[in-house]
Amino acid sequence: MFYWIFFALAIGASLAMFFTKIYKSENPLVEKIAKITVVVWMCLYFLNLFLPDGLVLRSYENVSYYVTGENTWLVMLRWCNDVAFLVLPVAVFFKKEAFIKISGYFLILVCLVNVAVYFKQIEFFTSELGAGIAQIRFFSADFKAFLYDKVFRSIWFGLLMFVELMLIVFVVLRNIEVFKKPVTVKGALINLGIFALVFFSIMPIYAPQYIFKGYSLTTENNFDNFKMGTPFHIIWIIFVIAEGVGLTLLFRKKSYEDKYIVVLMLALSLVMQYHEMFTCVGEITTHRMPFQLCNMAGFFILLMLLTKSEKVYHFTLVINAVGAIIAMAICDTTPFGIAYVMNIHYVFEHTNVILTPILCATLGLFPRLKTKHVIDFLVGFAIYFAFILLIGGTFTGLKEMGGENADYWNCNYLFMFNKDETAAIVGFVAPLFDIKITLFNFFTLSLIQLVVFVAFSVICTGAFFAIKALTNIGKKKEPVIKNEQLSE
C-alpha cells in the first residue's frame, strides 16, 4: 500500500510539473514556493533526528549489530541521503551547477533506493531499541507508543521522501540545460571534488561504528583510545589546522557566493551532526540538552550566516571558537575507541565550531575586526552567561530537592554546576564550588560561577586582540566585501 500511494503521488506530481512547465516560469512566486518548500523539508529532516531509530544507537547489548556488518549498507544509504540536506538548499537558492548535477545524477537514485527499502527502514523506526524523545520519562505511554507506531512513521518517512523527490525533480527540470552541456575532464574532476567535500562533511556520527565494526571498550593501552595526549587527539588537532588552511587556500580567490556556500555547508553539517546525538543517547536529560556553549554554537553560526550580522560574527569568532579550542585541548571525551559515536560527535562538533567562524575571517566574508568590536562579544557572552546561570541554577535546584526524578535534572553547563564532574577535569577548582550562597532555599550561587565568567571573558578578550593583530598583518585596505554587500 505504501508503494502504491507514494509512487502514484510522485508520478502524478512529476507529470503535473512537467506538462504545466511551472518549473520554467519566471514568476517570482514559483521561486519563493520552491525556497519555502526546501526550508520546510530541512526542518522536517532535522526534526526526524529526535524520533526513535533502532539503527542509530551509541551502544547495543548485542554487539552483532556492529561486528557482523549486516546493517552497514543501510548506514551508508542513510549517509548518502543526508547529502541532500546540504545539496538541495544550495541547488534551489543558488542554482550552482555542481549541486544541480549531484541532485540529478546522485540524489534522485539515492532517494528512490531509500523508498525501495521502506520495510527495512520502518523495521528500525518502529524498533523498541530506538530512543530519541520517546525515552523522556515525563511523556505519556500513549505518546511514546505513537512515536513507534508503524502508520505514523510510514507517513512521516513517506512525506520526507516525497518532498525530497519533488525538490530533486524540480531542480532537474528547471536546470535541464545543465545536463545537456558536454562533459569535460576538468569539469568532471571539479564536480567530483565538490561531491567528495560535501559527502565527507555530512558523515553521520554513528557511521564509523558500523564501518569499523565496533570500537574498543577498554580504556587502557589501546591505540585507538581518544583522550588528551593520545595519538588520535594529536591527529585531530593537526587535521583541524590542515583543513582550515586547505579550505582557505582553495577558496580564497573564489567569489563571495562560493565562499559563503562553503561556510554555510559547514554550519548545516554542524547542526545536523550535533543533533544526531539525540537519536542515539537514550533518554534526553538536562545533562544532554543543548545549552552548553559549543552546543548552541551551531544556531549562533547559522544566525550569523543567514542574517549576515557582524555582531553575531564577532561573538562566534571569539566566544564560540575560543570555547571550542579549549574543548579540543582538554579533550573531555569518553576514553573508548575513536569510532565510538560520542567521540565522533565530539570531534565533528568542535571541529566545525572552530573552523566555520575562522573561515569567515580568513576568506574575508566579514570586515576586519576593530577595537570597538570588543563590546559585541563581551555583551553577547554576558547575555548567554545570564541565561545559563538561570537555567542551570534552576535545574540544579530541582536536582537538590531530591525525589525520584532528581537524577534527570543533573547538568554542568559551562562546568560550573557539578563539582565532581568539573573536578575530574580541572581538580584545582573544586574548592570554589564550596564558597556559595543559597537564595530562597533553592537557587545556589557559588564562587566558581564568578571565576568562570571573569576568566573566560579575559581569555576571549586576549584572543580577540590576537585575532585582530593576525588578520591585519600586511593588510592596508578593507576586504573586498563591504558592509553594503553584507546587507544584500
Coordinates of C-alpha atoms in Angstrom, one line a residue:
M1 CA 0.0 0.0 0.0
F2 CA 2.8 2.4 0.9
Y3 CA 4.5 1.9 -2.5
W4 CA 1.2 2.4 -4.4
I5 CA 0.4 5.6 -2.6
F6 CA 3.9 7.0 -2.8
F7 CA 4.6 6.4 -6.5
A8 CA 1.1 7.4 -7.6
L9 CA 1.6 10.7 -5.9
A10 CA 5.2 11.1 -7.1
I11 CA 4.4 10.3 -10.7
G12 CA 1.3 12.4 -10.7
A13 CA 3.1 15.4 -9.2
S14 CA 6.1 15.0 -11.6
L15 CA 3.9 14.8 -14.6
A16 CA 1.9 17.8 -13.5
M17 CA 5.2 19.7 -13.0
F18 CA 6.4 18.6 -16.5
F19 CA 3.3 19.4 -18.5
T20 CA 2.4 22.7 -16.9
K21 CA 6.1 23.7 -17.2
I22 CA 5.8 25.5 -14.0
Y23 CA 9.5 25.0 -13.4
K24 CA 10.2 27.2 -16.4
S25 CA 8.1 30.1 -15.1
E26 CA 9.9 33.3 -14.3
N27 CA 7.2 34.1 -11.8
P28 CA 8.9 35.1 -8.5
L29 CA 6.1 33.2 -6.7
V30 CA 7.4 29.9 -8.1
E31 CA 10.9 30.6 -6.8
K32 CA 9.5 31.6 -3.4
I33 CA 7.5 28.5 -3.1
A34 CA 10.5 26.3 -4.0
K35 CA 12.6 28.1 -1.4
I36 CA 10.0 27.8 1.3
T37 CA 9.5 24.1 0.4
V38 CA 13.2 23.3 0.7
V39 CA 13.4 25.1 4.1
V40 CA 10.3 23.2 5.4
W41 CA 11.7 19.9 4.2
M42 CA 15.0 20.7 6.0
C43 CA 13.1 21.4 9.2
L44 CA 11.2 18.1 8.9
Y45 CA 14.5 16.3 8.2
F46 CA 16.0 17.9 11.3
L47 CA 13.1 17.0 13.5
N48 CA 13.4 13.4 12.3
L49 CA 16.6 13.3 14.4
F50 CA 14.6 13.3 17.6
L51 CA 12.4 10.3 16.6
P52 CA 13.2 6.7 17.6
D53 CA 15.5 4.9 15.3
G54 CA 16.9 1.5 16.3
L55 CA 19.8 1.8 13.8
V56 CA 21.2 4.9 15.5
L57 CA 22.4 4.0 19.0
R58 CA 25.6 4.6 20.8
S59 CA 25.8 1.0 22.1
Y60 CA 24.0 -2.3 21.8
E61 CA 23.8 -5.1 24.3
N62 CA 24.2 -7.4 21.2
V63 CA 27.3 -6.2 19.5
S64 CA 26.5 -8.2 16.4
Y65 CA 24.7 -5.0 15.2
Y66 CA 28.2 -3.7 14.6
V67 CA 30.6 -6.5 14.1
T68 CA 28.7 -8.6 11.6
G69 CA 28.4 -5.6 9.2
E70 CA 24.9 -6.7 8.2
N71 CA 23.4 -3.2 8.5
T72 CA 26.4 -1.2 7.2
W73 CA 24.7 -0.9 3.8
L74 CA 21.7 0.8 5.3
V75 CA 24.0 3.2 7.3
M76 CA 25.8 4.1 4.0
L77 CA 22.4 4.6 2.3
R78 CA 21.4 7.0 5.1
W79 CA 24.7 8.8 4.8
C80 CA 24.1 9.2 1.0
N81 CA 20.7 10.6 1.6
D82 CA 22.0 13.1 4.2
V83 CA 23.9 14.7 1.3
A84 CA 20.6 16.1 0.2
F85 CA 20.4 18.2 3.4
L86 CA 23.4 20.2 2.1
V87 CA 22.9 20.0 -1.7
L88 CA 19.2 20.8 -2.2
P89 CA 19.2 24.2 -0.5
V90 CA 22.2 25.2 -2.5
A91 CA 20.7 23.9 -5.7
V92 CA 17.4 25.8 -5.0
F93 CA 18.7 29.0 -3.6
F94 CA 22.0 29.4 -5.6
K95 CA 21.5 27.3 -8.7
K96 CA 25.1 26.1 -8.6
E97 CA 25.8 23.7 -11.5
A98 CA 27.8 21.1 -9.4
F99 CA 24.9 20.9 -6.9
I100 CA 22.3 20.6 -9.7
K101 CA 24.3 17.7 -11.2
I102 CA 24.6 16.0 -7.8
S103 CA 20.9 16.2 -7.5
G104 CA 20.2 14.8 -10.9
Y105 CA 22.8 12.1 -11.1
F106 CA 23.1 11.0 -7.4
L107 CA 20.3 12.2 -5.1
I108 CA 17.4 11.0 -7.3
L109 CA 18.8 7.5 -7.3
V110 CA 19.5 7.5 -3.5
C111 CA 16.0 8.8 -2.8
L112 CA 14.4 6.1 -4.9
V113 CA 16.5 3.4 -3.2
N114 CA 15.5 4.7 0.2
V115 CA 11.9 4.3 -0.7
A116 CA 12.5 0.9 -2.2
V117 CA 13.9 -0.4 1.2
Y118 CA 10.9 1.1 3.0
F119 CA 10.2 -2.1 5.0
K120 CA 13.8 -2.2 6.3
Q121 CA 13.7 1.5 7.3
I122 CA 10.4 1.0 9.1
E123 CA 11.8 -2.0 10.9
F124 CA 14.3 0.3 12.7
F125 CA 12.0 3.3 13.0
T126 CA 9.5 1.1 15.0
S127 CA 12.1 -0.9 16.9
E128 CA 11.9 -0.7 20.7
L129 CA 15.7 -0.2 20.6
G130 CA 15.0 3.3 19.3
A131 CA 15.4 6.3 21.7
G132 CA 15.1 10.0 20.9
I133 CA 12.3 11.9 22.6
A134 CA 10.4 8.6 23.1
Q135 CA 12.6 7.8 26.1
I136 CA 11.9 11.0 28.0
R137 CA 10.3 9.9 31.3
F138 CA 7.7 12.7 31.5
F139 CA 5.9 11.8 28.3
S140 CA 2.8 9.6 28.5
A141 CA 2.8 6.0 27.4
D142 CA 0.3 6.8 24.7
F143 CA 2.5 9.5 23.2
K144 CA 5.6 7.2 23.3
A145 CA 3.6 4.4 21.6
F146 CA 2.5 6.9 18.9
L147 CA 6.2 7.7 18.1
Y148 CA 6.8 4.0 17.4
D149 CA 3.5 3.5 15.6
K150 CA 4.0 2.0 12.1
V151 CA 1.3 4.1 10.4
F152 CA 2.7 7.4 11.8
R153 CA 6.3 6.5 10.9
S154 CA 5.3 5.4 7.4
I155 CA 3.5 8.7 6.8
W156 CA 6.4 10.7 8.2
F157 CA 9.0 8.7 6.2
G158 CA 6.9 8.9 3.1
L159 CA 6.4 12.7 3.5
L160 CA 10.1 13.3 3.8
M161 CA 11.0 11.2 0.8
F162 CA 8.1 12.6 -1.3
V163 CA 9.1 16.2 -0.7
E164 CA 12.7 15.4 -1.3
L165 CA 12.0 13.7 -4.5
M166 CA 9.8 16.5 -5.8
L167 CA 12.5 19.0 -4.9
I168 CA 15.0 17.0 -6.9
V169 CA 12.7 16.7 -9.9
F170 CA 12.1 20.5 -9.8
V171 CA 15.8 21.2 -9.7
V172 CA 16.5 18.9 -12.6
L173 CA 13.6 20.2 -14.8
R174 CA 14.4 23.8 -14.0
N175 CA 18.0 23.4 -15.0
I176 CA 17.8 20.7 -17.7
E177 CA 20.2 22.7 -19.9
V178 CA 22.9 21.9 -17.4
F179 CA 22.7 18.2 -18.2
K180 CA 22.9 18.9 -21.9
K181 CA 26.3 20.6 -21.7
P182 CA 29.3 18.5 -22.9
V183 CA 31.2 16.9 -20.1
T184 CA 34.9 17.9 -19.8
V185 CA 37.6 16.1 -17.8
K186 CA 38.3 19.3 -15.8
G187 CA 34.6 19.9 -15.1
A188 CA 34.0 16.3 -14.1
L189 CA 37.0 16.4 -11.7
I190 CA 35.8 19.7 -10.1
N191 CA 32.3 18.3 -9.6
L192 CA 33.7 15.1 -8.1
G193 CA 35.9 17.1 -5.8
I194 CA 32.9 19.2 -4.6
F195 CA 30.8 16.0 -4.2
A196 CA 33.6 14.4 -2.1
L197 CA 33.8 17.5 0.2
V198 CA 30.0 17.5 0.7
F199 CA 29.9 13.8 1.2
F200 CA 32.5 13.6 3.9
S201 CA 31.4 16.8 5.7
I202 CA 27.9 15.3 6.4
M203 CA 29.1 11.9 7.6
P204 CA 26.6 10.6 10.3
I205 CA 28.3 10.4 13.7
Y206 CA 27.2 6.8 14.1
A207 CA 28.7 5.6 10.7
P208 CA 32.3 4.8 11.9
Q209 CA 30.9 2.3 14.5
Y210 CA 29.5 0.3 11.6
I211 CA 32.2 0.9 9.1
F212 CA 35.0 -0.2 11.5
K213 CA 32.7 -2.9 13.1
G214 CA 32.6 -1.5 16.6
Y215 CA 35.0 0.3 18.9
S216 CA 37.3 -0.6 21.8
L217 CA 35.6 -0.7 25.2
T218 CA 38.8 -0.9 27.2
T219 CA 40.2 2.4 28.5
E220 CA 43.8 1.2 28.9
N221 CA 46.6 0.8 26.4
N222 CA 44.6 0.8 23.2
F223 CA 46.0 2.7 20.2
D224 CA 42.5 4.0 19.2
N225 CA 41.7 5.4 22.7
F226 CA 40.6 9.0 22.5
K227 CA 41.7 11.1 25.4
M228 CA 44.0 14.1 26.0
G229 CA 47.5 13.4 24.6
T230 CA 46.7 10.2 22.8
P231 CA 47.7 9.7 19.1
F232 CA 44.2 10.4 17.8
H233 CA 43.9 13.6 19.9
I234 CA 47.1 14.9 18.2
I235 CA 45.9 13.7 14.8
W236 CA 42.6 15.6 15.3
I237 CA 44.4 18.9 16.2
I238 CA 46.6 18.6 13.1
F239 CA 43.6 17.8 10.9
V240 CA 41.7 20.9 12.1
I241 CA 44.7 23.1 11.3
A242 CA 45.2 21.4 7.9
E243 CA 41.5 21.6 7.0
G244 CA 41.4 25.3 7.9
V245 CA 44.5 26.1 5.9
G246 CA 43.4 23.9 3.0
L247 CA 39.9 25.4 2.6
T248 CA 41.3 28.9 2.9
L249 CA 43.9 28.3 0.1
L250 CA 41.3 26.5 -2.0
F251 CA 38.6 29.2 -1.8
R252 CA 40.4 32.4 -1.1
K253 CA 40.2 33.6 -4.7
K254 CA 36.7 32.3 -5.3
S255 CA 33.6 34.5 -5.4
Y256 CA 31.8 35.7 -2.3
E257 CA 28.9 33.4 -3.1
D258 CA 31.2 30.3 -3.3
K259 CA 32.9 31.2 0.0
Y260 CA 29.5 31.7 1.6
I261 CA 28.3 28.3 0.4
V262 CA 31.4 26.6 1.9
V263 CA 30.8 28.0 5.4
L264 CA 27.1 27.5 5.1
M265 CA 27.5 23.8 4.4
L266 CA 29.9 23.5 7.4
A267 CA 27.3 25.2 9.6
L268 CA 24.5 23.0 8.3
S269 CA 26.7 19.9 8.9
L270 CA 27.4 21.1 12.4
V271 CA 23.7 21.5 13.3
M272 CA 22.9 18.1 11.7
Q273 CA 25.7 16.1 13.3
Y274 CA 25.4 17.6 16.8
H275 CA 21.7 16.8 17.0
E276 CA 22.2 13.3 15.7
M277 CA 23.4 12.6 19.2
F278 CA 19.8 12.9 20.5
T279 CA 18.7 9.9 18.4
C280 CA 21.3 7.7 20.0
V281 CA 22.0 8.6 23.6
G282 CA 18.9 7.1 25.2
E283 CA 16.8 9.5 27.4
I284 CA 17.4 13.2 26.7
T285 CA 18.1 14.6 30.2
T286 CA 19.0 18.1 31.1
H287 CA 22.7 17.0 31.1
R288 CA 22.3 16.4 27.3
M289 CA 20.2 19.4 26.5
P290 CA 21.9 21.8 24.0
F291 CA 22.7 24.7 26.3
Q292 CA 26.5 24.2 26.6
L293 CA 28.4 27.0 24.7
C294 CA 29.6 24.7 21.9
N295 CA 26.2 23.0 21.7
M296 CA 24.4 26.3 20.9
A297 CA 27.2 27.4 18.5
G298 CA 25.5 25.8 15.5
F299 CA 22.5 28.0 15.9
F300 CA 24.6 31.1 16.6
I301 CA 26.6 30.4 13.4
L302 CA 23.5 29.8 11.3
L303 CA 22.0 33.1 12.6
M304 CA 25.3 34.8 11.7
L305 CA 25.2 33.5 8.1
L306 CA 21.5 33.9 7.5
T307 CA 21.4 37.5 8.8
K308 CA 25.0 38.4 8.0
S309 CA 25.2 40.1 11.3
E310 CA 28.6 41.5 12.2
K311 CA 27.8 41.5 15.9
V312 CA 26.9 37.8 15.9
Y313 CA 30.0 37.1 13.8
H314 CA 32.2 38.7 16.5
F315 CA 30.5 36.6 19.1
T316 CA 31.0 33.3 17.2
L317 CA 34.6 34.1 16.1
V318 CA 35.7 34.9 19.6
I319 CA 33.4 33.2 22.2
N320 CA 32.4 30.1 20.3
A321 CA 35.7 29.4 18.5
V322 CA 37.8 30.0 21.7
G323 CA 35.4 27.8 23.7
A324 CA 35.7 25.0 21.1
I325 CA 39.5 25.4 21.0
I326 CA 39.6 24.9 24.8
A327 CA 37.3 21.9 24.5
M328 CA 39.6 20.5 21.8
A329 CA 42.7 21.0 24.0
I330 CA 41.2 19.3 27.2
C331 CA 39.5 16.6 25.1
D332 CA 36.8 15.8 27.6
T333 CA 35.7 12.6 25.8
T334 CA 34.9 9.0 26.6
P335 CA 38.2 7.0 26.7
F336 CA 36.8 4.4 24.3
G337 CA 37.9 3.9 20.7
I338 CA 37.9 6.8 18.3
A339 CA 35.0 5.2 16.4
Y340 CA 32.6 5.4 19.4
V341 CA 29.7 7.6 18.4
M342 CA 30.1 10.1 21.2
N343 CA 33.7 10.6 20.4
I344 CA 32.9 11.2 16.7
H345 CA 30.2 13.6 17.8
Y346 CA 32.8 15.5 20.0
V347 CA 35.2 15.7 17.1
F348 CA 32.8 16.8 14.4
E349 CA 31.0 19.4 16.7
H350 CA 34.1 21.2 17.9
T351 CA 35.9 21.0 14.5
N352 CA 33.1 22.9 12.8
V353 CA 32.6 25.3 15.7
I354 CA 36.2 26.3 15.3
L355 CA 36.5 26.3 11.5
T356 CA 33.3 28.0 10.4
P357 CA 33.8 31.4 12.0
I358 CA 37.5 31.3 11.4
L359 CA 37.0 30.7 7.7
C360 CA 34.6 33.6 7.7
A361 CA 37.6 35.7 8.7
T362 CA 40.3 34.1 6.5
L363 CA 38.0 34.1 3.5
G364 CA 37.0 37.7 4.0
L365 CA 33.3 37.2 4.4
F366 CA 33.1 39.9 7.0
P367 CA 35.1 43.2 7.6
R368 CA 38.2 43.0 9.7
L369 CA 38.0 43.4 13.4
K370 CA 38.3 46.8 15.1
T371 CA 38.9 47.6 18.7
K372 CA 35.4 48.8 19.2
H373 CA 34.1 45.3 18.3
V374 CA 35.3 44.0 21.7
I375 CA 32.0 45.1 23.2
D376 CA 30.0 42.9 20.9
F377 CA 31.3 39.6 22.1
L378 CA 31.5 40.7 25.8
V379 CA 27.9 41.8 25.8
G380 CA 26.9 38.6 23.9
F381 CA 28.7 36.4 26.4
A382 CA 27.2 38.3 29.4
I383 CA 23.7 37.6 28.0
Y384 CA 24.5 34.0 27.3
F385 CA 26.0 33.6 30.8
A386 CA 23.0 35.1 32.5
F387 CA 20.8 32.6 30.6
I388 CA 22.9 29.7 31.6
L389 CA 23.1 30.8 35.2
L390 CA 19.4 31.0 35.4
I391 CA 18.5 27.7 33.6
G392 CA 21.4 25.8 35.1
G393 CA 20.7 27.1 38.6
T394 CA 17.1 26.1 38.2
F395 CA 17.9 22.6 37.1
T396 CA 20.4 22.2 39.9
G397 CA 17.8 23.4 42.4
L398 CA 15.4 20.8 41.2
K399 CA 18.0 18.1 41.5
E400 CA 18.9 19.1 45.1
M401 CA 15.2 19.0 46.1
G402 CA 15.5 15.2 45.6
G403 CA 12.7 12.9 44.6
E404 CA 12.5 10.1 42.1
N405 CA 13.4 12.4 39.2
A406 CA 16.3 14.1 40.8
D407 CA 18.8 12.5 38.5
Y408 CA 17.0 13.9 35.5
W409 CA 18.0 17.5 36.4
N410 CA 21.7 16.9 36.7
C411 CA 23.6 19.4 34.5
N412 CA 27.0 21.1 34.3
Y413 CA 26.7 23.9 31.7
L414 CA 30.0 25.9 31.5
F415 CA 31.4 23.4 34.0
M416 CA 30.0 25.4 37.0
F417 CA 27.1 23.3 38.4
N418 CA 28.5 19.9 39.1
K419 CA 31.6 19.8 41.4
D420 CA 32.6 16.2 40.8
E421 CA 32.4 16.4 37.0
T422 CA 34.4 19.6 36.8
A423 CA 37.0 18.5 39.4
A424 CA 37.6 15.3 37.3
I425 CA 38.9 17.6 34.5
V426 CA 40.4 20.5 36.4
G427 CA 40.7 19.4 40.1
F428 CA 42.2 22.7 41.5
V429 CA 38.8 24.5 41.1
A430 CA 36.9 22.1 43.4
P431 CA 37.1 24.4 46.5
L432 CA 35.4 27.2 44.5
F433 CA 32.2 25.2 44.5
D434 CA 32.1 25.3 48.3
I435 CA 32.1 29.1 48.6
K436 CA 28.4 29.7 47.9
I437 CA 25.2 31.2 49.0
T438 CA 21.7 29.8 48.5
L439 CA 18.7 32.0 47.6
F440 CA 15.1 31.1 48.6
N441 CA 16.5 27.7 49.8
F442 CA 16.6 26.7 46.2
F443 CA 19.0 28.7 43.9
T444 CA 22.7 28.4 44.6
L445 CA 25.3 30.9 43.6
S446 CA 29.0 29.9 44.0
L447 CA 32.4 31.4 43.5
I448 CA 33.1 29.1 40.6
Q449 CA 30.5 30.9 38.5
L450 CA 32.1 34.3 39.0
V451 CA 35.5 32.8 38.2
V452 CA 34.2 31.2 35.0
F453 CA 32.6 34.4 33.9
V454 CA 35.7 36.6 34.6
A455 CA 38.3 34.1 33.4
F456 CA 36.6 33.3 30.1
S457 CA 35.9 36.9 29.4
V458 CA 39.6 37.7 30.0
I459 CA 40.8 34.8 27.8
C460 CA 38.4 35.8 25.0
T461 CA 39.5 39.4 25.2
G462 CA 43.1 38.4 24.8
A463 CA 42.1 36.1 21.9
F464 CA 40.2 38.9 20.2
F465 CA 43.2 41.2 20.1
A466 CA 45.4 38.3 18.9
I467 CA 43.0 37.5 16.1
K468 CA 42.7 41.2 15.3
A469 CA 46.5 41.5 15.0
L470 CA 46.9 38.3 12.9
T471 CA 44.1 39.3 10.4
N472 CA 45.6 42.8 10.0
I473 CA 49.2 41.7 9.2
G474 CA 50.2 43.0 5.8
K475 CA 46.8 44.5 5.0
K476 CA 46.3 48.1 4.2
K477 CA 42.8 48.1 2.7
E478 CA 39.4 46.8 3.8
P479 CA 38.4 43.4 2.5
V480 CA 36.5 43.3 -0.8
I481 CA 33.2 42.5 0.9
K482 CA 31.8 45.7 2.3
N483 CA 29.0 46.3 4.8
E484 CA 26.6 47.2 2.0
Q485 CA 27.3 43.9 0.3
L486 CA 26.7 42.0 3.5
S487 CA 23.2 43.5 3.7
E488 CA 22.2 42.5 0.2

